[in-house]
PDB file of N, CA, C and O in Angstrom:
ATOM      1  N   UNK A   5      35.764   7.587 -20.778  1.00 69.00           N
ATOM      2  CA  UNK A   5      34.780   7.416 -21.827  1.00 69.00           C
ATOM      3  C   UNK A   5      33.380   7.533 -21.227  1.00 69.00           C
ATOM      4  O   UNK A   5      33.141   6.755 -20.303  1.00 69.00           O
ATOM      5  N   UNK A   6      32.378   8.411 -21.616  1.00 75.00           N
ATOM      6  CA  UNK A   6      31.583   8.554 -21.012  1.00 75.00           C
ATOM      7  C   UNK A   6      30.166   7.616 -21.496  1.00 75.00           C
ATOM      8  O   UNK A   6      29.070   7.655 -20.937  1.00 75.00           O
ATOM      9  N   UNK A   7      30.399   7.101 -22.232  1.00 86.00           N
ATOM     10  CA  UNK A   7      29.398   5.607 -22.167  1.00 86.00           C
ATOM     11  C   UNK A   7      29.888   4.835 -21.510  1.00 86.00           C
ATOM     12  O   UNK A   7      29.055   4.273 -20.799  1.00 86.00           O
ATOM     13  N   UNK A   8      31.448   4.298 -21.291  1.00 93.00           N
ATOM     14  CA  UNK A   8      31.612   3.151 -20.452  1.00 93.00           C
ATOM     15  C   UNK A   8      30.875   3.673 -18.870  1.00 93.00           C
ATOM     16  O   UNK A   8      30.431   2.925 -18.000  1.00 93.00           O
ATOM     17  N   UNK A   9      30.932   5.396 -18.855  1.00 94.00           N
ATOM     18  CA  UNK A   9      30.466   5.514 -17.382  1.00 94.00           C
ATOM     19  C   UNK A   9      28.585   5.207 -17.519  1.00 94.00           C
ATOM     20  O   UNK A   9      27.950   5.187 -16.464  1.00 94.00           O
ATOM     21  N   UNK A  10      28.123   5.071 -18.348  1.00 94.00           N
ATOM     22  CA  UNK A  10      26.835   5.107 -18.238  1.00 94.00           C
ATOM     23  C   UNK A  10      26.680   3.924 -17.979  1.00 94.00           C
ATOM     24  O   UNK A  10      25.964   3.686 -17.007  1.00 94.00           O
ATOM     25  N   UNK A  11      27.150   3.003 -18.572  1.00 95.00           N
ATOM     26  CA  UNK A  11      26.950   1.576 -18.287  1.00 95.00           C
ATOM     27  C   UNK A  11      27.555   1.156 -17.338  1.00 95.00           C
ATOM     28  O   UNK A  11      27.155   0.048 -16.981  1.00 95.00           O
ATOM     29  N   UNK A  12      28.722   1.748 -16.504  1.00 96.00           N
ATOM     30  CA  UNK A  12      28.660   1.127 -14.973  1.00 96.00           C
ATOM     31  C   UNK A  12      27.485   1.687 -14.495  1.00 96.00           C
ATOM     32  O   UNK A  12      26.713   0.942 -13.893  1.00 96.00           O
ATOM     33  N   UNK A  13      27.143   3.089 -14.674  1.00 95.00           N
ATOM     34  CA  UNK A  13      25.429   3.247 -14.304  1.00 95.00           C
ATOM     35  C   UNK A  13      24.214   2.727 -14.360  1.00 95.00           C
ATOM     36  O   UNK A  13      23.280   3.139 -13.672  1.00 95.00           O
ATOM     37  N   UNK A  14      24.148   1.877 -15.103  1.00 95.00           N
ATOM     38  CA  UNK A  14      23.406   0.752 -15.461  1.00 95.00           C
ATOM     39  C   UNK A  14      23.856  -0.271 -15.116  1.00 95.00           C
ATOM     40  O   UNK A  14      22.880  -0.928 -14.755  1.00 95.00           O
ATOM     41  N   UNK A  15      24.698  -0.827 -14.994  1.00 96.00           N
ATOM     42  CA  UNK A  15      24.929  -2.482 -14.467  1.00 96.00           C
ATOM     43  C   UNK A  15      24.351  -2.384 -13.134  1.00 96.00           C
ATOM     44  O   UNK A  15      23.815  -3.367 -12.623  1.00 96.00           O
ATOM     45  N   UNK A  16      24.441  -0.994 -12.395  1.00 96.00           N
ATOM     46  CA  UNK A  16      24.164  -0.829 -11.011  1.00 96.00           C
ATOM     47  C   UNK A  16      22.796  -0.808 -10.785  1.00 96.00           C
ATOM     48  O   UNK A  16      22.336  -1.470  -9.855  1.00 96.00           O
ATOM     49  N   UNK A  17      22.235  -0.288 -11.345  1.00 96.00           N
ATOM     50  CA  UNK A  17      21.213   0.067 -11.317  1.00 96.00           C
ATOM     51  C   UNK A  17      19.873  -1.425 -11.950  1.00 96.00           C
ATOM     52  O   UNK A  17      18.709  -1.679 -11.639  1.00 96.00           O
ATOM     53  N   UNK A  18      20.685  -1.939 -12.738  1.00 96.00           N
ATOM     54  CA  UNK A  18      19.912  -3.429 -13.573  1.00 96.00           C
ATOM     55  C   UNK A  18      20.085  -4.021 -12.191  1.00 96.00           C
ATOM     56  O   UNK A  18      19.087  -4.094 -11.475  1.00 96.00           O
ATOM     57  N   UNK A  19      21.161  -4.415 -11.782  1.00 95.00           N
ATOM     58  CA  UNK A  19      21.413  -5.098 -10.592  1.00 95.00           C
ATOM     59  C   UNK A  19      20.374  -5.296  -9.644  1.00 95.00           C
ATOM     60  O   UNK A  19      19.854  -6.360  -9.307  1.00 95.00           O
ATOM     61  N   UNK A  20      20.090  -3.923  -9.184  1.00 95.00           N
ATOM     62  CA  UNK A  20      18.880  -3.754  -8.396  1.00 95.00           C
ATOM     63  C   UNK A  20      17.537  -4.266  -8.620  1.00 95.00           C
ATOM     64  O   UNK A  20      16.887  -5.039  -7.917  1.00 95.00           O
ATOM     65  N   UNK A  21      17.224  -3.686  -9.753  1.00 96.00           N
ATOM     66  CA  UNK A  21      16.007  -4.211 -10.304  1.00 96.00           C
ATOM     67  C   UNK A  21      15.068  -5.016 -11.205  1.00 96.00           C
ATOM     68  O   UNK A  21      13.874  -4.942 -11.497  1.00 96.00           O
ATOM     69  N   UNK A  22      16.252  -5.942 -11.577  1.00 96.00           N
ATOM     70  CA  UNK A  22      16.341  -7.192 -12.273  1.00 96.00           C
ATOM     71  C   UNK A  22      15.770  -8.338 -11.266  1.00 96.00           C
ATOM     72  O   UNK A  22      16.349  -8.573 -10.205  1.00 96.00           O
ATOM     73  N   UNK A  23      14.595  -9.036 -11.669  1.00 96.00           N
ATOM     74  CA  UNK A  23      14.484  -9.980 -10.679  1.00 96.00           C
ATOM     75  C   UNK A  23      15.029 -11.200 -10.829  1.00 96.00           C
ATOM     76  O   UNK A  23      15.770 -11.298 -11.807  1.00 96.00           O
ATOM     77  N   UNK A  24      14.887 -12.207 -10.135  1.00 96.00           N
ATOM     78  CA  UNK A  24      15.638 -13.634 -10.675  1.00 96.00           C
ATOM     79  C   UNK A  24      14.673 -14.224 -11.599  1.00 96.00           C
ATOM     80  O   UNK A  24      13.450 -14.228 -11.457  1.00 96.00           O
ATOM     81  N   UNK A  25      15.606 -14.913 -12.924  1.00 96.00           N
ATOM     82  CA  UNK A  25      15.067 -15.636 -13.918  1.00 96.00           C
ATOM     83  C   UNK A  25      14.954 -14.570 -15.131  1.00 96.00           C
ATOM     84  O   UNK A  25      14.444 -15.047 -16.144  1.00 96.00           O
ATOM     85  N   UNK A  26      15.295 -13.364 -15.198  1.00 97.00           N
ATOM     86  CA  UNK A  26      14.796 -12.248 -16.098  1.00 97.00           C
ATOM     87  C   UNK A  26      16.400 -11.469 -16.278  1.00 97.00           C
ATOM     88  O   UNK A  26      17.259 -11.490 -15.396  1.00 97.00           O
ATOM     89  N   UNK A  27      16.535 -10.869 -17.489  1.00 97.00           N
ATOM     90  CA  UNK A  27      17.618 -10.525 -18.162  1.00 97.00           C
ATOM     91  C   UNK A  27      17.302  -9.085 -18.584  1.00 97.00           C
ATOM     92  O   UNK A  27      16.121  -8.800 -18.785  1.00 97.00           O
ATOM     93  N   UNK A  28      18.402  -8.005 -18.758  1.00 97.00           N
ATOM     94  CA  UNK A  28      18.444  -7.199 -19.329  1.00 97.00           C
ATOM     95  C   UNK A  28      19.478  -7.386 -20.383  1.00 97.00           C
ATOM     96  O   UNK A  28      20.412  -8.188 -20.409  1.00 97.00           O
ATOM     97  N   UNK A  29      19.045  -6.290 -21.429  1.00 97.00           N
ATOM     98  CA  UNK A  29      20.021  -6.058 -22.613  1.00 97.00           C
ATOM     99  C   UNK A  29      20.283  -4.691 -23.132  1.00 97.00           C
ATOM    100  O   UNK A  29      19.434  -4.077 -23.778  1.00 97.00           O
ATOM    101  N   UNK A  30      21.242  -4.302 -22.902  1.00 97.00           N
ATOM    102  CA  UNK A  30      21.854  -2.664 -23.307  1.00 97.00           C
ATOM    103  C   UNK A  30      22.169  -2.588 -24.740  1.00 97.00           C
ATOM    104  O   UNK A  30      22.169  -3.490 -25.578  1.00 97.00           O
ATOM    105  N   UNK A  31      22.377  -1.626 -24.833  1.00 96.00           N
ATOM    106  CA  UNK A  31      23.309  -1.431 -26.626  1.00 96.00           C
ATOM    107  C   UNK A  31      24.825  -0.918 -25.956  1.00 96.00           C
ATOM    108  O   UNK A  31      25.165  -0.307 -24.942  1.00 96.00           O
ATOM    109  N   UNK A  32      25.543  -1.555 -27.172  1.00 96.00           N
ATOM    110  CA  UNK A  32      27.270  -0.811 -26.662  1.00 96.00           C
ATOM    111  C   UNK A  32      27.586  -0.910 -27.903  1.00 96.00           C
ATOM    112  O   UNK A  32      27.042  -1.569 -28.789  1.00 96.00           O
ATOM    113  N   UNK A  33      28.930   0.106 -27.959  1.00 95.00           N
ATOM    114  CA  UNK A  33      29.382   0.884 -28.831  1.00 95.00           C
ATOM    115  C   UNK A  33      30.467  -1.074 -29.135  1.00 95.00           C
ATOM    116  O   UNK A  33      30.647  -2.076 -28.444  1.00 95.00           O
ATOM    117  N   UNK A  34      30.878  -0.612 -30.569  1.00 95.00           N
ATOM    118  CA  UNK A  34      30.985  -2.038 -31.297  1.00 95.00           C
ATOM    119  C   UNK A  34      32.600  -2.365 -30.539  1.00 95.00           C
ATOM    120  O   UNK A  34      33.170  -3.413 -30.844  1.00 95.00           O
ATOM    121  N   UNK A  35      33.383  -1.205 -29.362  1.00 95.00           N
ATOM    122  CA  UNK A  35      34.586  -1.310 -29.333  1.00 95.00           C
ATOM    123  C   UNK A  35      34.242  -1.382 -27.340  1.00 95.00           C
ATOM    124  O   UNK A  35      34.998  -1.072 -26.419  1.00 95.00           O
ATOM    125  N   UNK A  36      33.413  -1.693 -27.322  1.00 96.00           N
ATOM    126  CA  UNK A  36      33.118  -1.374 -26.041  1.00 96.00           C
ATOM    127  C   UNK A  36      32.968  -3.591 -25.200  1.00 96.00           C
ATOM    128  O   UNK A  36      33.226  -3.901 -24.037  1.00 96.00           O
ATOM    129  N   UNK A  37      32.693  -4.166 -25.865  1.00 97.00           N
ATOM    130  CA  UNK A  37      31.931  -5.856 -25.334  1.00 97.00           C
ATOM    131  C   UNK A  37      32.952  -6.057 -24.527  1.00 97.00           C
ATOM    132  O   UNK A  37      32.576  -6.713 -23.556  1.00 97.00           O
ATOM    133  N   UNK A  38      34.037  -5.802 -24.484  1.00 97.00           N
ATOM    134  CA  UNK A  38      34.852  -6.581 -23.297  1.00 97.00           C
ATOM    135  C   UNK A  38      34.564  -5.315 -21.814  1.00 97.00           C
ATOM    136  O   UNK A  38      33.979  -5.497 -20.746  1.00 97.00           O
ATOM    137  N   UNK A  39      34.909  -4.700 -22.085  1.00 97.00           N
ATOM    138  CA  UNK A  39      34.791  -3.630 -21.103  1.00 97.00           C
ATOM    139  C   UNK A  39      33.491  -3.632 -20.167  1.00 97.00           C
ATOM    140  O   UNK A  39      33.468  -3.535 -18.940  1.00 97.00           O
ATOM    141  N   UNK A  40      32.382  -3.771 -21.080  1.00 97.00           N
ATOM    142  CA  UNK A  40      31.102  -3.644 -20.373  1.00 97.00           C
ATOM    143  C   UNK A  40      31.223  -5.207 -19.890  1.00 97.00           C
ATOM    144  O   UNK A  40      30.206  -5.547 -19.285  1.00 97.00           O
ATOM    145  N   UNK A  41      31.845  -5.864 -19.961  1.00 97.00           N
ATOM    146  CA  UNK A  41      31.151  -7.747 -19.677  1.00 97.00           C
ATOM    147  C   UNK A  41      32.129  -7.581 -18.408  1.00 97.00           C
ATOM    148  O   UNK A  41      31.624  -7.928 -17.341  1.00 97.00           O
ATOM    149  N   UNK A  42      33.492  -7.088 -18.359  1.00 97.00           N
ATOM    150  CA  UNK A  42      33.873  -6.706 -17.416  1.00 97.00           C
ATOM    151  C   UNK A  42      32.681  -5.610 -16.042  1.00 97.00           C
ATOM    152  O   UNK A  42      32.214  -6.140 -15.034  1.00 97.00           O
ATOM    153  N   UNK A  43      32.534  -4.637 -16.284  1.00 97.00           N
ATOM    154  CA  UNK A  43      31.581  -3.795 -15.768  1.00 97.00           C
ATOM    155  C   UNK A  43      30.420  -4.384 -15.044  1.00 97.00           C
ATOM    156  O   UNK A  43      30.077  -4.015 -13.921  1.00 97.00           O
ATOM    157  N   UNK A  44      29.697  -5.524 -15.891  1.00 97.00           N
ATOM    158  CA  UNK A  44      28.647  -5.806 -15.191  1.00 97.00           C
ATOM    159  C   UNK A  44      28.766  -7.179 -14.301  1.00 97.00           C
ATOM    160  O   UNK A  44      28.030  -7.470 -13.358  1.00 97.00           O
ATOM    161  N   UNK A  45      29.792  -7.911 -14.779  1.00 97.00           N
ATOM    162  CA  UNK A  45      30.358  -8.838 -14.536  1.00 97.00           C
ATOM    163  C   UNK A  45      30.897  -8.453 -12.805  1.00 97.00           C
ATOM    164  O   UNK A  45      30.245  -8.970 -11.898  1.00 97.00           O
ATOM    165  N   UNK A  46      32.005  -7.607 -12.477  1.00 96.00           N
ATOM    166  CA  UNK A  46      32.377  -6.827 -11.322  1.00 96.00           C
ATOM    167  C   UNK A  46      30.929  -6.708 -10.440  1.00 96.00           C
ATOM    168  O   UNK A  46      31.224  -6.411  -9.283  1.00 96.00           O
ATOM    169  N   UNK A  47      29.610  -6.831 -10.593  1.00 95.00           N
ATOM    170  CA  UNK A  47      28.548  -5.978 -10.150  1.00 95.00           C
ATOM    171  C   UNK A  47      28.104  -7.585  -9.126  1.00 95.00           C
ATOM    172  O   UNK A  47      27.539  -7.585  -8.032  1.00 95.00           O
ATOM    173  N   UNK A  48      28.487  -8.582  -9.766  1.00 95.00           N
ATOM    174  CA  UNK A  48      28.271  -9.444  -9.064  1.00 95.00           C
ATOM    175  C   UNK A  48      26.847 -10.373  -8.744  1.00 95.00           C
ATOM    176  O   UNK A  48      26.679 -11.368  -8.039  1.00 95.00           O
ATOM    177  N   UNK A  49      25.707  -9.394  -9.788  1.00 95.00           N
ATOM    178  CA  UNK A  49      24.712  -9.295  -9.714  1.00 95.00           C
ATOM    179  C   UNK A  49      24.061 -10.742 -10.687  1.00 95.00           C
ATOM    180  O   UNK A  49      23.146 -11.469 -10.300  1.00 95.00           O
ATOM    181  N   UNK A  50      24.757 -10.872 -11.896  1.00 97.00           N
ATOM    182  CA  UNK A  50      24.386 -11.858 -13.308  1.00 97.00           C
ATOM    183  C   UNK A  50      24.551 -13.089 -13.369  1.00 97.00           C
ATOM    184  O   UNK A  50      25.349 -13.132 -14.305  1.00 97.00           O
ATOM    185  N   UNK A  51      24.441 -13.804 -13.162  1.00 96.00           N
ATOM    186  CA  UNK A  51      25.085 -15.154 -13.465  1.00 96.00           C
ATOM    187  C   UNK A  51      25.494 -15.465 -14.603  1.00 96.00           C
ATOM    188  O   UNK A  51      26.574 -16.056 -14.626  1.00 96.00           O
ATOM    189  N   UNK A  52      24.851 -15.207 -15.835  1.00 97.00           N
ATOM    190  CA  UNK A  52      25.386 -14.936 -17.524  1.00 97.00           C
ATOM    191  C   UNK A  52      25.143 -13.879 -17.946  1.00 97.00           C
ATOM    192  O   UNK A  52      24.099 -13.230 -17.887  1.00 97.00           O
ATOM    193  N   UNK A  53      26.740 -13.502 -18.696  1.00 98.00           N
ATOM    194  CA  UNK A  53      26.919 -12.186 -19.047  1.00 98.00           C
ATOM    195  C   UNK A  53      27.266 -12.373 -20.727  1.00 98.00           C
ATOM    196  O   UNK A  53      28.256 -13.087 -20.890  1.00 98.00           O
ATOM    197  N   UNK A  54      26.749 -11.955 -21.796  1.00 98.00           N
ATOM    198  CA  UNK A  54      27.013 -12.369 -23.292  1.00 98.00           C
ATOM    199  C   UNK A  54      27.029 -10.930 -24.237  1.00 98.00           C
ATOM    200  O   UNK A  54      26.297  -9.942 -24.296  1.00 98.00           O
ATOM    201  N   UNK A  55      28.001 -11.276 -24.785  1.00 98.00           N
ATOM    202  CA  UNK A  55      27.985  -9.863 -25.586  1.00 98.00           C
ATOM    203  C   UNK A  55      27.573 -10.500 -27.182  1.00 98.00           C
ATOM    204  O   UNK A  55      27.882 -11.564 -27.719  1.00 98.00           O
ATOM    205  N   UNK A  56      26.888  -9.546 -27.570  1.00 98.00           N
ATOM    206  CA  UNK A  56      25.887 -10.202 -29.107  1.00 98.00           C
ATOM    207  C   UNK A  56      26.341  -9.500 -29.869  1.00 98.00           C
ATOM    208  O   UNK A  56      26.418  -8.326 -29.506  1.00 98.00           O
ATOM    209  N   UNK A  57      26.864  -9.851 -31.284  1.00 98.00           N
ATOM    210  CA  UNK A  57      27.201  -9.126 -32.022  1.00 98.00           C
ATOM    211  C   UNK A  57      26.293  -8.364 -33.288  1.00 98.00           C
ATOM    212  O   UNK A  57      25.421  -9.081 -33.779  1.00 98.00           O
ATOM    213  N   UNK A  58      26.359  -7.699 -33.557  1.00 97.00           N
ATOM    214  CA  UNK A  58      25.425  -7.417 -34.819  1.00 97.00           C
ATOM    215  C   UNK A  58      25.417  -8.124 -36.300  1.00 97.00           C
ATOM    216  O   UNK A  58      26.260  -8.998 -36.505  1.00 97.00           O
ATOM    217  N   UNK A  59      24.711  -7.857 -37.093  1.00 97.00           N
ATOM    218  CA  UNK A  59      24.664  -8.645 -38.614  1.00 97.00           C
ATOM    219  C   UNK A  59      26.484  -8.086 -38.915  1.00 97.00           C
ATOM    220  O   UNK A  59      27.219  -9.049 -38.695  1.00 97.00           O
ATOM    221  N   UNK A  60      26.954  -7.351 -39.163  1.00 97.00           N
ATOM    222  CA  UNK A  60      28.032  -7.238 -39.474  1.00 97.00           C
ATOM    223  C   UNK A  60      29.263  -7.937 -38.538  1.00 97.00           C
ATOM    224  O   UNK A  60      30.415  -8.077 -38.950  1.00 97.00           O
ATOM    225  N   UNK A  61      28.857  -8.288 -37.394  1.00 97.00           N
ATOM    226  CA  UNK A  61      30.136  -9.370 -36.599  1.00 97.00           C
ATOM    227  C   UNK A  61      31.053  -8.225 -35.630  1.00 97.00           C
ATOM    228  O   UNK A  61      32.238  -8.202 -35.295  1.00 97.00           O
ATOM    229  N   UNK A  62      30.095  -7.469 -35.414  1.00 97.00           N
ATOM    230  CA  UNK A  62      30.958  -6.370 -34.459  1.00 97.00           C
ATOM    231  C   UNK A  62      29.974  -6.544 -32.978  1.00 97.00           C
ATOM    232  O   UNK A  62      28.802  -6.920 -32.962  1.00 97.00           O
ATOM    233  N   UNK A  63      30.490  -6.305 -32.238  1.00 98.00           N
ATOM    234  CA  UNK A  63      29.910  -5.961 -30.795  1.00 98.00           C
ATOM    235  C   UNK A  63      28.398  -5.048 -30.587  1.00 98.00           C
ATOM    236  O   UNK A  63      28.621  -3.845 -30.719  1.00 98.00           O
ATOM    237  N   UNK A  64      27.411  -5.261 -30.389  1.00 98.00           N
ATOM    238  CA  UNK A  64      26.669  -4.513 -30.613  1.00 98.00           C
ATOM    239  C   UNK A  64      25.561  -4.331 -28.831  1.00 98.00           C
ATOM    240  O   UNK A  64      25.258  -3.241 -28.345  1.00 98.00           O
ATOM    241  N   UNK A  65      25.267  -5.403 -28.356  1.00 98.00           N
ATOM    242  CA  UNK A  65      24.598  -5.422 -27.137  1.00 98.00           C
ATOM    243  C   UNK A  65      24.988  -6.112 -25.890  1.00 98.00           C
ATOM    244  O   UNK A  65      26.012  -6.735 -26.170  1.00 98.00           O
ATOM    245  N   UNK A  66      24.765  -6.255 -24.996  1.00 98.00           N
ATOM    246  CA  UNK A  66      25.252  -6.818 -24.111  1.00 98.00           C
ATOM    247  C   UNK A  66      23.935  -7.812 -22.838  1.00 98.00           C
ATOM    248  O   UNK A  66      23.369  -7.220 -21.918  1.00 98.00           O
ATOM    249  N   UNK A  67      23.806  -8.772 -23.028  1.00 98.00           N
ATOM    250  CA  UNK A  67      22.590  -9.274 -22.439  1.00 98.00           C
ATOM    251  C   UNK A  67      23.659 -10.322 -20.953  1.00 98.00           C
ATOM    252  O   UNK A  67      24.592 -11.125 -20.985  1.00 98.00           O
ATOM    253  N   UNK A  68      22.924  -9.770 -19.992  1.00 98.00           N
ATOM    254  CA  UNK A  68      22.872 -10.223 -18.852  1.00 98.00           C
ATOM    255  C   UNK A  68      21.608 -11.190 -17.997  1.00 98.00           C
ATOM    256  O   UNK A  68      20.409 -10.913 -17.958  1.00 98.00           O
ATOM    257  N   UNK A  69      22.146 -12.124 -17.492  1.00 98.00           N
ATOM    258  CA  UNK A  69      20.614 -12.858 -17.030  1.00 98.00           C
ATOM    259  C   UNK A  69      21.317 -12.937 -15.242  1.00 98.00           C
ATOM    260  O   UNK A  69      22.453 -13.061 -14.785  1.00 98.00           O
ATOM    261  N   UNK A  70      20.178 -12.816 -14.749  1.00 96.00           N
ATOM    262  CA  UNK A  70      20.087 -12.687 -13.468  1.00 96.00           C
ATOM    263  C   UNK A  70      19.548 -14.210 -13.275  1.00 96.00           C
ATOM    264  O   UNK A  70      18.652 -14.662 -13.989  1.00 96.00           O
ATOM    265  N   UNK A  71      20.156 -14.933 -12.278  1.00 87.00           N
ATOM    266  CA  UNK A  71      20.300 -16.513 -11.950  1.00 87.00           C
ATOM    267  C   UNK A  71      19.375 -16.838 -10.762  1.00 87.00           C
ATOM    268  O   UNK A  71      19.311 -17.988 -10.326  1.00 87.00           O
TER     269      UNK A  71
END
């Protein structure tokens, strides 16, 4: 799936340049929240990893905070 590959491209890359105390937040596809929480989660980088759902109750972003 070539968004799940973008977003291991990004977890890698947030990783890096995320400083401590500060969070990023992606968009993901509504079938995608476990996969990516996995993904960035593996990166080792986050200390909290939360997947947010949209007004309709589907998967929609994925916010990571760097600890």
């Amino acid at each position: 799936n070539k968004g799940l590959l973008e977003i291991e491209r990004w977890a890698i890359v947030a990783g890096r340049v995320t400083r401590q105390g500060a969070f990023v937040m992606f968009e993901i596809g509504s079938d995608q929240g476990q996969k990516a929480r996995e993904i960035f989660s593996n990166t080792e980088n986050f200390e909290r990893i939360e997947v947010v759902k949209d007004l309709s109750g589907r998967d929609r972003f994925i916010r990571c905070y760097k600890g």
